[in-house]
JSON list of N, CA and C in Angstrom, two decimals:
[
{"chain": "A", "resi": 1, "resn": "UNK", "atom": "N", "xyz": [0.85, -1.17, 0.00]},
{"chain": "A", "resi": 1, "resn": "UNK", "atom": "CA", "xyz": [0.00, 0.00, 0.00]},
{"chain": "A", "resi": 1, "resn": "UNK", "atom": "C", "xyz": [0.89, 1.23, 0.00]},
{"chain": "A", "resi": 2, "resn": "UNK", "atom": "N", "xyz": [0.69, 2.04, -0.95]},
{"chain": "A", "resi": 2, "resn": "UNK", "atom": "CA", "xyz": [1.53, 3.24, -1.13]},
{"chain": "A", "resi": 2, "resn": "UNK", "atom": "C", "xyz": [1.26, 4.32, -0.09]},
{"chain": "A", "resi": 3, "resn": "UNK", "atom": "N", "xyz": [0.15, 4.21, 0.63]},
{"chain": "A", "resi": 3, "resn": "UNK", "atom": "CA", "xyz": [-0.22, 5.24, 1.59]},
{"chain": "A", "resi": 3, "resn": "UNK", "atom": "C", "xyz": [0.51, 5.14, 2.91]},
{"chain": "A", "resi": 4, "resn": "UNK", "atom": "N", "xyz": [1.21, 4.06, 3.16]},
{"chain": "A", "resi": 4, "resn": "UNK", "atom": "CA", "xyz": [1.76, 3.79, 4.49]},
{"chain": "A", "resi": 4, "resn": "UNK", "atom": "C", "xyz": [3.08, 4.51, 4.74]},
{"chain": "A", "resi": 5, "resn": "UNK", "atom": "N", "xyz": [3.19, 5.02, 5.95]},
{"chain": "A", "resi": 5, "resn": "UNK", "atom": "CA", "xyz": [4.47, 5.59, 6.38]},
{"chain": "A", "resi": 5, "resn": "UNK", "atom": "C", "xyz": [5.29, 4.48, 7.03]},
{"chain": "A", "resi": 6, "resn": "UNK", "atom": "N", "xyz": [6.59, 4.67, 7.18]},
{"chain": "A", "resi": 6, "resn": "UNK", "atom": "CA", "xyz": [7.42, 3.64, 7.80]},
{"chain": "A", "resi": 6, "resn": "UNK", "atom": "C", "xyz": [7.00, 3.26, 9.22]},
{"chain": "A", "resi": 7, "resn": "UNK", "atom": "N", "xyz": [6.26, 4.11, 9.90]},
{"chain": "A", "resi": 7, "resn": "UNK", "atom": "CA", "xyz": [5.84, 3.80, 11.27]},
{"chain": "A", "resi": 7, "resn": "UNK", "atom": "C", "xyz": [4.47, 3.09, 11.34]},
{"chain": "A", "resi": 8, "resn": "UNK", "atom": "N", "xyz": [3.84, 2.85, 10.20]},
{"chain": "A", "resi": 8, "resn": "UNK", "atom": "CA", "xyz": [2.54, 2.18, 10.19]},
{"chain": "A", "resi": 8, "resn": "UNK", "atom": "C", "xyz": [2.73, 0.68, 10.45]},
{"chain": "A", "resi": 9, "resn": "UNK", "atom": "N", "xyz": [1.77, 0.08, 11.14]},
{"chain": "A", "resi": 9, "resn": "UNK", "atom": "CA", "xyz": [1.84, -1.33, 11.53]},
{"chain": "A", "resi": 9, "resn": "UNK", "atom": "C", "xyz": [1.96, -2.28, 10.34]},
{"chain": "A", "resi": 10, "resn": "UNK", "atom": "N", "xyz": [1.46, -1.89, 9.18]},
{"chain": "A", "resi": 10, "resn": "UNK", "atom": "CA", "xyz": [1.51, -2.75, 8.00]},
{"chain": "A", "resi": 10, "resn": "UNK", "atom": "C", "xyz": [2.64, -2.41, 7.02]},
{"chain": "A", "resi": 11, "resn": "UNK", "atom": "N", "xyz": [3.46, -1.44, 7.36]},
{"chain": "A", "resi": 11, "resn": "UNK", "atom": "CA", "xyz": [4.53, -1.03, 6.45]},
{"chain": "A", "resi": 11, "resn": "UNK", "atom": "C", "xyz": [5.43, -2.22, 6.10]},
{"chain": "A", "resi": 12, "resn": "UNK", "atom": "N", "xyz": [5.64, -2.42, 4.81]},
{"chain": "A", "resi": 12, "resn": "UNK", "atom": "CA", "xyz": [6.48, -3.49, 4.25]},
{"chain": "A", "resi": 12, "resn": "UNK", "atom": "C", "xyz": [5.97, -4.91, 4.51]},
{"chain": "A", "resi": 13, "resn": "UNK", "atom": "N", "xyz": [4.70, -5.02, 4.85]},
{"chain": "A", "resi": 13, "resn": "UNK", "atom": "CA", "xyz": [4.10, -6.34, 4.99]},
{"chain": "A", "resi": 13, "resn": "UNK", "atom": "C", "xyz": [3.34, -6.64, 3.70]},
{"chain": "A", "resi": 14, "resn": "UNK", "atom": "N", "xyz": [3.39, -7.89, 3.27]},
{"chain": "A", "resi": 14, "resn": "UNK", "atom": "CA", "xyz": [2.67, -8.29, 2.07]},
{"chain": "A", "resi": 14, "resn": "UNK", "atom": "C", "xyz": [1.18, -8.31, 2.38]},
{"chain": "A", "resi": 15, "resn": "UNK", "atom": "N", "xyz": [0.41, -7.54, 1.62]},
{"chain": "A", "resi": 15, "resn": "UNK", "atom": "CA", "xyz": [-1.03, -7.42, 1.84]},
{"chain": "A", "resi": 15, "resn": "UNK", "atom": "C", "xyz": [-1.77, -7.84, 0.58]},
{"chain": "A", "resi": 16, "resn": "UNK", "atom": "N", "xyz": [-2.72, -8.75, 0.75]},
{"chain": "A", "resi": 16, "resn": "UNK", "atom": "CA", "xyz": [-3.54, -9.19, -0.37]},
{"chain": "A", "resi": 16, "resn": "UNK", "atom": "C", "xyz": [-4.96, -8.69, -0.14]},
{"chain": "A", "resi": 17, "resn": "UNK", "atom": "N", "xyz": [-5.44, -7.84, -1.04]},
{"chain": "A", "resi": 17, "resn": "UNK", "atom": "CA", "xyz": [-6.80, -7.30, -0.93]},
{"chain": "A", "resi": 17, "resn": "UNK", "atom": "C", "xyz": [-7.79, -8.42, -1.24]},
{"chain": "A", "resi": 18, "resn": "UNK", "atom": "N", "xyz": [-8.76, -8.60, -0.35]},
{"chain": "A", "resi": 18, "resn": "UNK", "atom": "CA", "xyz": [-9.75, -9.66, -0.55]},
{"chain": "A", "resi": 18, "resn": "UNK", "atom": "C", "xyz": [-11.18, -9.15, -0.61]},
{"chain": "A", "resi": 19, "resn": "UNK", "atom": "N", "xyz": [-11.42, -7.91, -0.17]},
{"chain": "A", "resi": 19, "resn": "UNK", "atom": "CA", "xyz": [-12.78, -7.36, -0.21]},
{"chain": "A", "resi": 19, "resn": "UNK", "atom": "C", "xyz": [-12.72, -5.85, -0.10]},
{"chain": "A", "resi": 20, "resn": "UNK", "atom": "N", "xyz": [-13.78, -5.22, -0.61]},
{"chain": "A", "resi": 20, "resn": "UNK", "atom": "CA", "xyz": [-13.88, -3.76, -0.54]},
{"chain": "A", "resi": 20, "resn": "UNK", "atom": "C", "xyz": [-15.32, -3.39, -0.31]},
{"chain": "A", "resi": 21, "resn": "UNK", "atom": "N", "xyz": [-15.53, -2.44, 0.59]},
{"chain": "A", "resi": 21, "resn": "UNK", "atom": "CA", "xyz": [-16.89, -1.92, 0.79]},
{"chain": "A", "resi": 21, "resn": "UNK", "atom": "C", "xyz": [-17.16, -0.91, -0.32]},
{"chain": "A", "resi": 22, "resn": "UNK", "atom": "N", "xyz": [-18.34, -0.98, -0.86]},
{"chain": "A", "resi": 22, "resn": "UNK", "atom": "CA", "xyz": [-18.69, -0.07, -1.96]},
{"chain": "A", "resi": 22, "resn": "UNK", "atom": "C", "xyz": [-19.19, 1.28, -1.47]},
{"chain": "A", "resi": 23, "resn": "UNK", "atom": "N", "xyz": [-19.59, 1.37, -0.20]},
{"chain": "A", "resi": 23, "resn": "UNK", "atom": "CA", "xyz": [-20.15, 2.62, 0.31]},
{"chain": "A", "resi": 23, "resn": "UNK", "atom": "C", "xyz": [-19.14, 3.50, 1.03]},
{"chain": "A", "resi": 24, "resn": "UNK", "atom": "N", "xyz": [-17.89, 3.02, 1.16]},
{"chain": "A", "resi": 24, "resn": "UNK", "atom": "CA", "xyz": [-16.83, 3.86, 1.74]},
{"chain": "A", "resi": 24, "resn": "UNK", "atom": "C", "xyz": [-15.48, 3.37, 1.21]},
{"chain": "A", "resi": 25, "resn": "UNK", "atom": "N", "xyz": [-14.41, 3.81, 1.80]},
{"chain": "A", "resi": 25, "resn": "UNK", "atom": "CA", "xyz": [-13.07, 3.48, 1.30]},
{"chain": "A", "resi": 25, "resn": "UNK", "atom": "C", "xyz": [-12.39, 2.39, 2.11]},
{"chain": "A", "resi": 26, "resn": "UNK", "atom": "N", "xyz": [-13.14, 1.49, 2.73]},
{"chain": "A", "resi": 26, "resn": "UNK", "atom": "CA", "xyz": [-12.56, 0.39, 3.51]},
{"chain": "A", "resi": 26, "resn": "UNK", "atom": "C", "xyz": [-12.23, -0.79, 2.61]},
{"chain": "A", "resi": 27, "resn": "UNK", "atom": "N", "xyz": [-11.04, -1.34, 2.81]},
{"chain": "A", "resi": 27, "resn": "UNK", "atom": "CA", "xyz": [-10.60, -2.53, 2.08]},
{"chain": "A", "resi": 27, "resn": "UNK", "atom": "C", "xyz": [-10.13, -3.54, 3.12]},
{"chain": "A", "resi": 28, "resn": "UNK", "atom": "N", "xyz": [-10.49, -4.82, 2.90]},
{"chain": "A", "resi": 28, "resn": "UNK", "atom": "CA", "xyz": [-10.03, -5.90, 3.76]},
{"chain": "A", "resi": 28, "resn": "UNK", "atom": "C", "xyz": [-8.83, -6.55, 3.09]},
{"chain": "A", "resi": 29, "resn": "UNK", "atom": "N", "xyz": [-7.74, -6.65, 3.85]},
{"chain": "A", "resi": 29, "resn": "UNK", "atom": "CA", "xyz": [-6.51, -7.27, 3.37]},
{"chain": "A", "resi": 29, "resn": "UNK", "atom": "C", "xyz": [-6.19, -8.49, 4.23]},
{"chain": "A", "resi": 30, "resn": "UNK", "atom": "N", "xyz": [-5.62, -9.52, 3.63]},
{"chain": "A", "resi": 30, "resn": "UNK", "atom": "CA", "xyz": [-5.06, -10.65, 4.36]},
{"chain": "A", "resi": 30, "resn": "UNK", "atom": "C", "xyz": [-3.58, -10.37, 4.51]},
{"chain": "A", "resi": 31, "resn": "UNK", "atom": "N", "xyz": [-3.08, -10.42, 5.75]},
{"chain": "A", "resi": 31, "resn": "UNK", "atom": "CA", "xyz": [-1.67, -10.18, 6.05]},
{"chain": "A", "resi": 31, "resn": "UNK", "atom": "C", "xyz": [-1.11, -11.49, 6.61]},
{"chain": "A", "resi": 32, "resn": "UNK", "atom": "N", "xyz": [-0.55, -12.32, 5.76]},
{"chain": "A", "resi": 32, "resn": "UNK", "atom": "CA", "xyz": [-0.12, -13.66, 6.18]},
{"chain": "A", "resi": 32, "resn": "UNK", "atom": "C", "xyz": [1.02, -13.60, 7.19]},
{"chain": "A", "resi": 33, "resn": "UNK", "atom": "N", "xyz": [1.86, -12.60, 7.10]},
{"chain": "A", "resi": 33, "resn": "UNK", "atom": "CA", "xyz": [3.01, -12.48, 7.99]},
{"chain": "A", "resi": 33, "resn": "UNK", "atom": "C", "xyz": [2.60, -12.42, 9.47]},
{"chain": "A", "resi": 34, "resn": "UNK", "atom": "N", "xyz": [1.45, -11.83, 9.73]},
{"chain": "A", "resi": 34, "resn": "UNK", "atom": "CA", "xyz": [0.96, -11.73, 11.11]},
{"chain": "A", "resi": 34, "resn": "UNK", "atom": "C", "xyz": [-0.31, -12.56, 11.34]},
{"chain": "A", "resi": 35, "resn": "UNK", "atom": "N", "xyz": [-0.72, -13.30, 10.29]},
{"chain": "A", "resi": 35, "resn": "UNK", "atom": "CA", "xyz": [-1.88, -14.19, 10.38]},
{"chain": "A", "resi": 35, "resn": "UNK", "atom": "C", "xyz": [-3.13, -13.43, 10.83]},
{"chain": "A", "resi": 36, "resn": "UNK", "atom": "N", "xyz": [-3.34, -12.27, 10.22]},
{"chain": "A", "resi": 36, "resn": "UNK", "atom": "CA", "xyz": [-4.49, -11.43, 10.56]},
{"chain": "A", "resi": 36, "resn": "UNK", "atom": "C", "xyz": [-5.10, -10.83, 9.30]},
{"chain": "A", "resi": 37, "resn": "UNK", "atom": "N", "xyz": [-6.35, -10.43, 9.43]},
{"chain": "A", "resi": 37, "resn": "UNK", "atom": "CA", "xyz": [-7.03, -9.63, 8.41]},
{"chain": "A", "resi": 37, "resn": "UNK", "atom": "C", "xyz": [-6.95, -8.18, 8.87]},
{"chain": "A", "resi": 38, "resn": "UNK", "atom": "N", "xyz": [-6.82, -7.27, 7.93]},
{"chain": "A", "resi": 38, "resn": "UNK", "atom": "CA", "xyz": [-6.77, -5.85, 8.26]},
{"chain": "A", "resi": 38, "resn": "UNK", "atom": "C", "xyz": [-7.85, -5.12, 7.48]},
{"chain": "A", "resi": 39, "resn": "UNK", "atom": "N", "xyz": [-8.64, -4.34, 8.19]},
{"chain": "A", "resi": 39, "resn": "UNK", "atom": "CA", "xyz": [-9.55, -3.42, 7.52]},
{"chain": "A", "resi": 39, "resn": "UNK", "atom": "C", "xyz": [-8.85, -2.07, 7.52]},
{"chain": "A", "resi": 40, "resn": "UNK", "atom": "N", "xyz": [-8.61, -1.56, 6.33]},
{"chain": "A", "resi": 40, "resn": "UNK", "atom": "CA", "xyz": [-7.87, -0.31, 6.16]},
{"chain": "A", "resi": 40, "resn": "UNK", "atom": "C", "xyz": [-8.79, 0.70, 5.50]},
{"chain": "A", "resi": 41, "resn": "UNK", "atom": "N", "xyz": [-8.91, 1.87, 6.12]},
{"chain": "A", "resi": 41, "resn": "UNK", "atom": "CA", "xyz": [-9.69, 2.96, 5.54]},
{"chain": "A", "resi": 41, "resn": "UNK", "atom": "C", "xyz": [-8.73, 3.80, 4.69]},
{"chain": "A", "resi": 42, "resn": "UNK", "atom": "N", "xyz": [-8.78, 3.59, 3.38]},
{"chain": "A", "resi": 42, "resn": "UNK", "atom": "CA", "xyz": [-7.83, 4.25, 2.49]},
{"chain": "A", "resi": 42, "resn": "UNK", "atom": "C", "xyz": [-8.01, 5.75, 2.46]},
{"chain": "A", "resi": 43, "resn": "UNK", "atom": "N", "xyz": [-6.89, 6.46, 2.34]},
{"chain": "A", "resi": 43, "resn": "UNK", "atom": "CA", "xyz": [-6.91, 7.93, 2.29]},
{"chain": "A", "resi": 43, "resn": "UNK", "atom": "C", "xyz": [-6.52, 8.46, 0.92]},
{"chain": "A", "resi": 44, "resn": "UNK", "atom": "N", "xyz": [-5.95, 7.63, 0.09]},
{"chain": "A", "resi": 44, "resn": "UNK", "atom": "CA", "xyz": [-5.52, 8.00, -1.27]},
{"chain": "A", "resi": 44, "resn": "UNK", "atom": "C", "xyz": [-4.48, 9.12, -1.27]},
{"chain": "A", "resi": 45, "resn": "UNK", "atom": "N", "xyz": [-3.69, 9.19, -0.20]},
{"chain": "A", "resi": 45, "resn": "UNK", "atom": "CA", "xyz": [-2.57, 10.13, -0.17]},
{"chain": "A", "resi": 45, "resn": "UNK", "atom": "C", "xyz": [-1.45, 9.51, 0.66]},
{"chain": "A", "resi": 46, "resn": "UNK", "atom": "N", "xyz": [-0.24, 9.94, 0.40]},
{"chain": "A", "resi": 46, "resn": "UNK", "atom": "CA", "xyz": [0.92, 9.44, 1.15]},
{"chain": "A", "resi": 46, "resn": "UNK", "atom": "C", "xyz": [0.85, 9.99, 2.56]},
{"chain": "A", "resi": 47, "resn": "UNK", "atom": "N", "xyz": [0.81, 9.10, 3.55]},
{"chain": "A", "resi": 47, "resn": "UNK", "atom": "CA", "xyz": [0.71, 9.51, 4.95]},
{"chain": "A", "resi": 47, "resn": "UNK", "atom": "C", "xyz": [2.09, 9.61, 5.59]},
{"chain": "A", "resi": 48, "resn": "UNK", "atom": "N", "xyz": [2.21, 10.46, 6.59]},
{"chain": "A", "resi": 48, "resn": "UNK", "atom": "CA", "xyz": [3.47, 10.62, 7.31]},
{"chain": "A", "resi": 48, "resn": "UNK", "atom": "C", "xyz": [3.36, 10.12, 8.74]},
{"chain": "A", "resi": 49, "resn": "UNK", "atom": "N", "xyz": [2.16, 9.77, 9.16]},
{"chain": "A", "resi": 49, "resn": "UNK", "atom": "CA", "xyz": [1.92, 9.30, 10.52]},
{"chain": "A", "resi": 49, "resn": "UNK", "atom": "C", "xyz": [1.57, 7.82, 10.50]},
{"chain": "A", "resi": 50, "resn": "UNK", "atom": "N", "xyz": [1.98, 7.10, 11.52]},
{"chain": "A", "resi": 50, "resn": "UNK", "atom": "CA", "xyz": [1.63, 5.70, 11.65]},
{"chain": "A", "resi": 50, "resn": "UNK", "atom": "C", "xyz": [0.17, 5.48, 12.00]},
{"chain": "A", "resi": 51, "resn": "UNK", "atom": "N", "xyz": [-0.54, 6.54, 12.34]},
{"chain": "A", "resi": 51, "resn": "UNK", "atom": "CA", "xyz": [-1.96, 6.44, 12.69]},
{"chain": "A", "resi": 51, "resn": "UNK", "atom": "C", "xyz": [-2.86, 6.30, 11.46]},
{"chain": "A", "resi": 52, "resn": "UNK", "atom": "N", "xyz": [-2.36, 6.72, 10.31]},
{"chain": "A", "resi": 52, "resn": "UNK", "atom": "CA", "xyz": [-3.17, 6.71, 9.08]},
{"chain": "A", "resi": 52, "resn": "UNK", "atom": "C", "xyz": [-2.45, 5.94, 7.99]},
{"chain": "A", "resi": 53, "resn": "UNK", "atom": "N", "xyz": [-3.17, 5.26, 7.14]},
{"chain": "A", "resi": 53, "resn": "UNK", "atom": "CA", "xyz": [-4.61, 5.11, 7.17]},
{"chain": "A", "resi": 53, "resn": "UNK", "atom": "C", "xyz": [-5.06, 4.29, 8.38]},
{"chain": "A", "resi": 54, "resn": "UNK", "atom": "N", "xyz": [-6.25, 4.61, 8.87]},
{"chain": "A", "resi": 54, "resn": "UNK", "atom": "CA", "xyz": [-6.79, 3.90, 10.03]},
{"chain": "A", "resi": 54, "resn": "UNK", "atom": "C", "xyz": [-6.88, 2.41, 9.68]},
{"chain": "A", "resi": 55, "resn": "UNK", "atom": "N", "xyz": [-6.36, 1.58, 10.58]},
{"chain": "A", "resi": 55, "resn": "UNK", "atom": "CA", "xyz": [-6.27, 0.14, 10.34]},
{"chain": "A", "resi": 55, "resn": "UNK", "atom": "C", "xyz": [-6.70, -0.61, 11.58]},
{"chain": "A", "resi": 56, "resn": "UNK", "atom": "N", "xyz": [-7.55, -1.61, 11.37]},
{"chain": "A", "resi": 56, "resn": "UNK", "atom": "CA", "xyz": [-7.97, -2.50, 12.46]},
{"chain": "A", "resi": 56, "resn": "UNK", "atom": "C", "xyz": [-7.63, -3.92, 12.07]},
{"chain": "A", "resi": 57, "resn": "UNK", "atom": "N", "xyz": [-7.02, -4.66, 13.00]},
{"chain": "A", "resi": 57, "resn": "UNK", "atom": "CA", "xyz": [-6.62, -6.04, 12.75]},
{"chain": "A", "resi": 57, "resn": "UNK", "atom": "C", "xyz": [-7.61, -7.00, 13.39]},
{"chain": "A", "resi": 58, "resn": "UNK", "atom": "N", "xyz": [-7.86, -8.13, 12.69]},
{"chain": "A", "resi": 58, "resn": "UNK", "atom": "CA", "xyz": [-8.83, -9.10, 13.15]},
{"chain": "A", "resi": 58, "resn": "UNK", "atom": "C", "xyz": [-8.37, -10.52, 12.86]},
{"chain": "A", "resi": 59, "resn": "UNK", "atom": "N", "xyz": [-8.76, -11.45, 13.72]},
{"chain": "A", "resi": 59, "resn": "UNK", "atom": "CA", "xyz": [-8.69, -12.87, 13.38]},
{"chain": "A", "resi": 59, "resn": "UNK", "atom": "C", "xyz": [-9.89, -13.13, 12.45]},
{"chain": "A", "resi": 60, "resn": "UNK", "atom": "N", "xyz": [-9.97, -14.30, 11.86]},
{"chain": "A", "resi": 60, "resn": "UNK", "atom": "CA", "xyz": [-11.10, -14.60, 10.99]},
{"chain": "A", "resi": 60, "resn": "UNK", "atom": "C", "xyz": [-12.41, -14.52, 11.76]},
{"chain": "A", "resi": 61, "resn": "UNK", "atom": "N", "xyz": [-12.46, -15.09, 12.94]},
{"chain": "A", "resi": 61, "resn": "UNK", "atom": "CA", "xyz": [-13.68, -15.06, 13.76]},
{"chain": "A", "resi": 61, "resn": "UNK", "atom": "C", "xyz": [-14.07, -13.62, 14.08]},
{"chain": "A", "resi": 62, "resn": "UNK", "atom": "N", "xyz": [-13.11, -12.81, 14.46]},
{"chain": "A", "resi": 62, "resn": "UNK", "atom": "CA", "xyz": [-13.38, -11.41, 14.79]},
{"chain": "A", "resi": 62, "resn": "UNK", "atom": "C", "xyz": [-13.87, -10.64, 13.56]},
{"chain": "A", "resi": 63, "resn": "UNK", "atom": "N", "xyz": [-13.28, -10.92, 12.40]},
{"chain": "A", "resi": 63, "resn": "UNK", "atom": "CA", "xyz": [-13.69, -10.26, 11.17]},
{"chain": "A", "resi": 63, "resn": "UNK", "atom": "C", "xyz": [-15.13, -10.63, 10.82]},
{"chain": "A", "resi": 64, "resn": "UNK", "atom": "N", "xyz": [-15.46, -11.90, 10.94]},
{"chain": "A", "resi": 64, "resn": "UNK", "atom": "CA", "xyz": [-16.83, -12.33, 10.67]},
{"chain": "A", "resi": 64, "resn": "UNK", "atom": "C", "xyz": [-17.82, -11.62, 11.60]},
{"chain": "A", "resi": 65, "resn": "UNK", "atom": "N", "xyz": [-17.48, -11.53, 12.87]},
{"chain": "A", "resi": 65, "resn": "UNK", "atom": "CA", "xyz": [-18.35, -10.85, 13.84]},
{"chain": "A", "resi": 65, "resn": "UNK", "atom": "C", "xyz": [-18.48, -9.36, 13.51]},
{"chain": "A", "resi": 66, "resn": "UNK", "atom": "N", "xyz": [-17.37, -8.74, 13.18]},
{"chain": "A", "resi": 66, "resn": "UNK", "atom": "CA", "xyz": [-17.37, -7.32, 12.82]},
{"chain": "A", "resi": 66, "resn": "UNK", "atom": "C", "xyz": [-18.28, -7.08, 11.61]},
{"chain": "A", "resi": 67, "resn": "UNK", "atom": "N", "xyz": [-18.11, -7.89, 10.57]},
{"chain": "A", "resi": 67, "resn": "UNK", "atom": "CA", "xyz": [-18.91, -7.71, 9.35]},
{"chain": "A", "resi": 67, "resn": "UNK", "atom": "C", "xyz": [-20.39, -7.94, 9.62]},
{"chain": "A", "resi": 68, "resn": "UNK", "atom": "N", "xyz": [-20.71, -8.91, 10.46]},
{"chain": "A", "resi": 68, "resn": "UNK", "atom": "CA", "xyz": [-22.10, -9.16, 10.83]},
{"chain": "A", "resi": 68, "resn": "UNK", "atom": "C", "xyz": [-22.69, -7.94, 11.55]},
{"chain": "A", "resi": 69, "resn": "UNK", "atom": "N", "xyz": [-21.93, -7.40, 12.48]},
{"chain": "A", "resi": 69, "resn": "UNK", "atom": "CA", "xyz": [-22.39, -6.23, 13.23]},
{"chain": "A", "resi": 69, "resn": "UNK", "atom": "C", "xyz": [-22.55, -5.00, 12.33]},
{"chain": "A", "resi": 70, "resn": "UNK", "atom": "N", "xyz": [-21.62, -4.78, 11.43]},
{"chain": "A", "resi": 70, "resn": "UNK", "atom": "CA", "xyz": [-21.69, -3.63, 10.52]},
{"chain": "A", "resi": 70, "resn": "UNK", "atom": "C", "xyz": [-22.92, -3.76, 9.62]},
{"chain": "A", "resi": 71, "resn": "UNK", "atom": "N", "xyz": [-23.17, -4.96, 9.13]},
{"chain": "A", "resi": 71, "resn": "UNK", "atom": "CA", "xyz": [-24.30, -5.14, 8.20]},
{"chain": "A", "resi": 71, "resn": "UNK", "atom": "C", "xyz": [-25.65, -4.94, 8.88]},
{"chain": "A", "resi": 72, "resn": "UNK", "atom": "N", "xyz": [-25.71, -5.13, 10.20]},
{"chain": "A", "resi": 72, "resn": "UNK", "atom": "CA", "xyz": [-26.96, -4.90, 10.94]},
{"chain": "A", "resi": 72, "resn": "UNK", "atom": "C", "xyz": [-27.35, -3.42, 10.94]},
{"chain": "A", "resi": 73, "resn": "UNK", "atom": "N", "xyz": [-26.35, -2.55, 10.88]},
{"chain": "A", "resi": 73, "resn": "UNK", "atom": "CA", "xyz": [-26.60, -1.12, 11.00]},
{"chain": "A", "resi": 73, "resn": "UNK", "atom": "C", "xyz": [-26.61, -0.39, 9.66]},
{"chain": "A", "resi": 74, "resn": "UNK", "atom": "N", "xyz": [-26.37, -1.10, 8.59]},
{"chain": "A", "resi": 74, "resn": "UNK", "atom": "CA", "xyz": [-26.35, -0.44, 7.26]},
{"chain": "A", "resi": 74, "resn": "UNK", "atom": "C", "xyz": [-27.42, -0.97, 6.37]}
]
């Protein structure tokens, strides 16, 4: 991801995009190096802070629960 600064948790990790929300800029990536899924809110600009783009890490079970909860409210 070109948006990541060197201090971002996913910097230089291999990320495979597996899903994208159509109503916002969230993309789900599989990060095999840490055995986690990452939901990343893309900013479409080069970031200088490790805080952006906003990223949440999940196990598969946690991701399934998160997606179920999000779909209830949308």
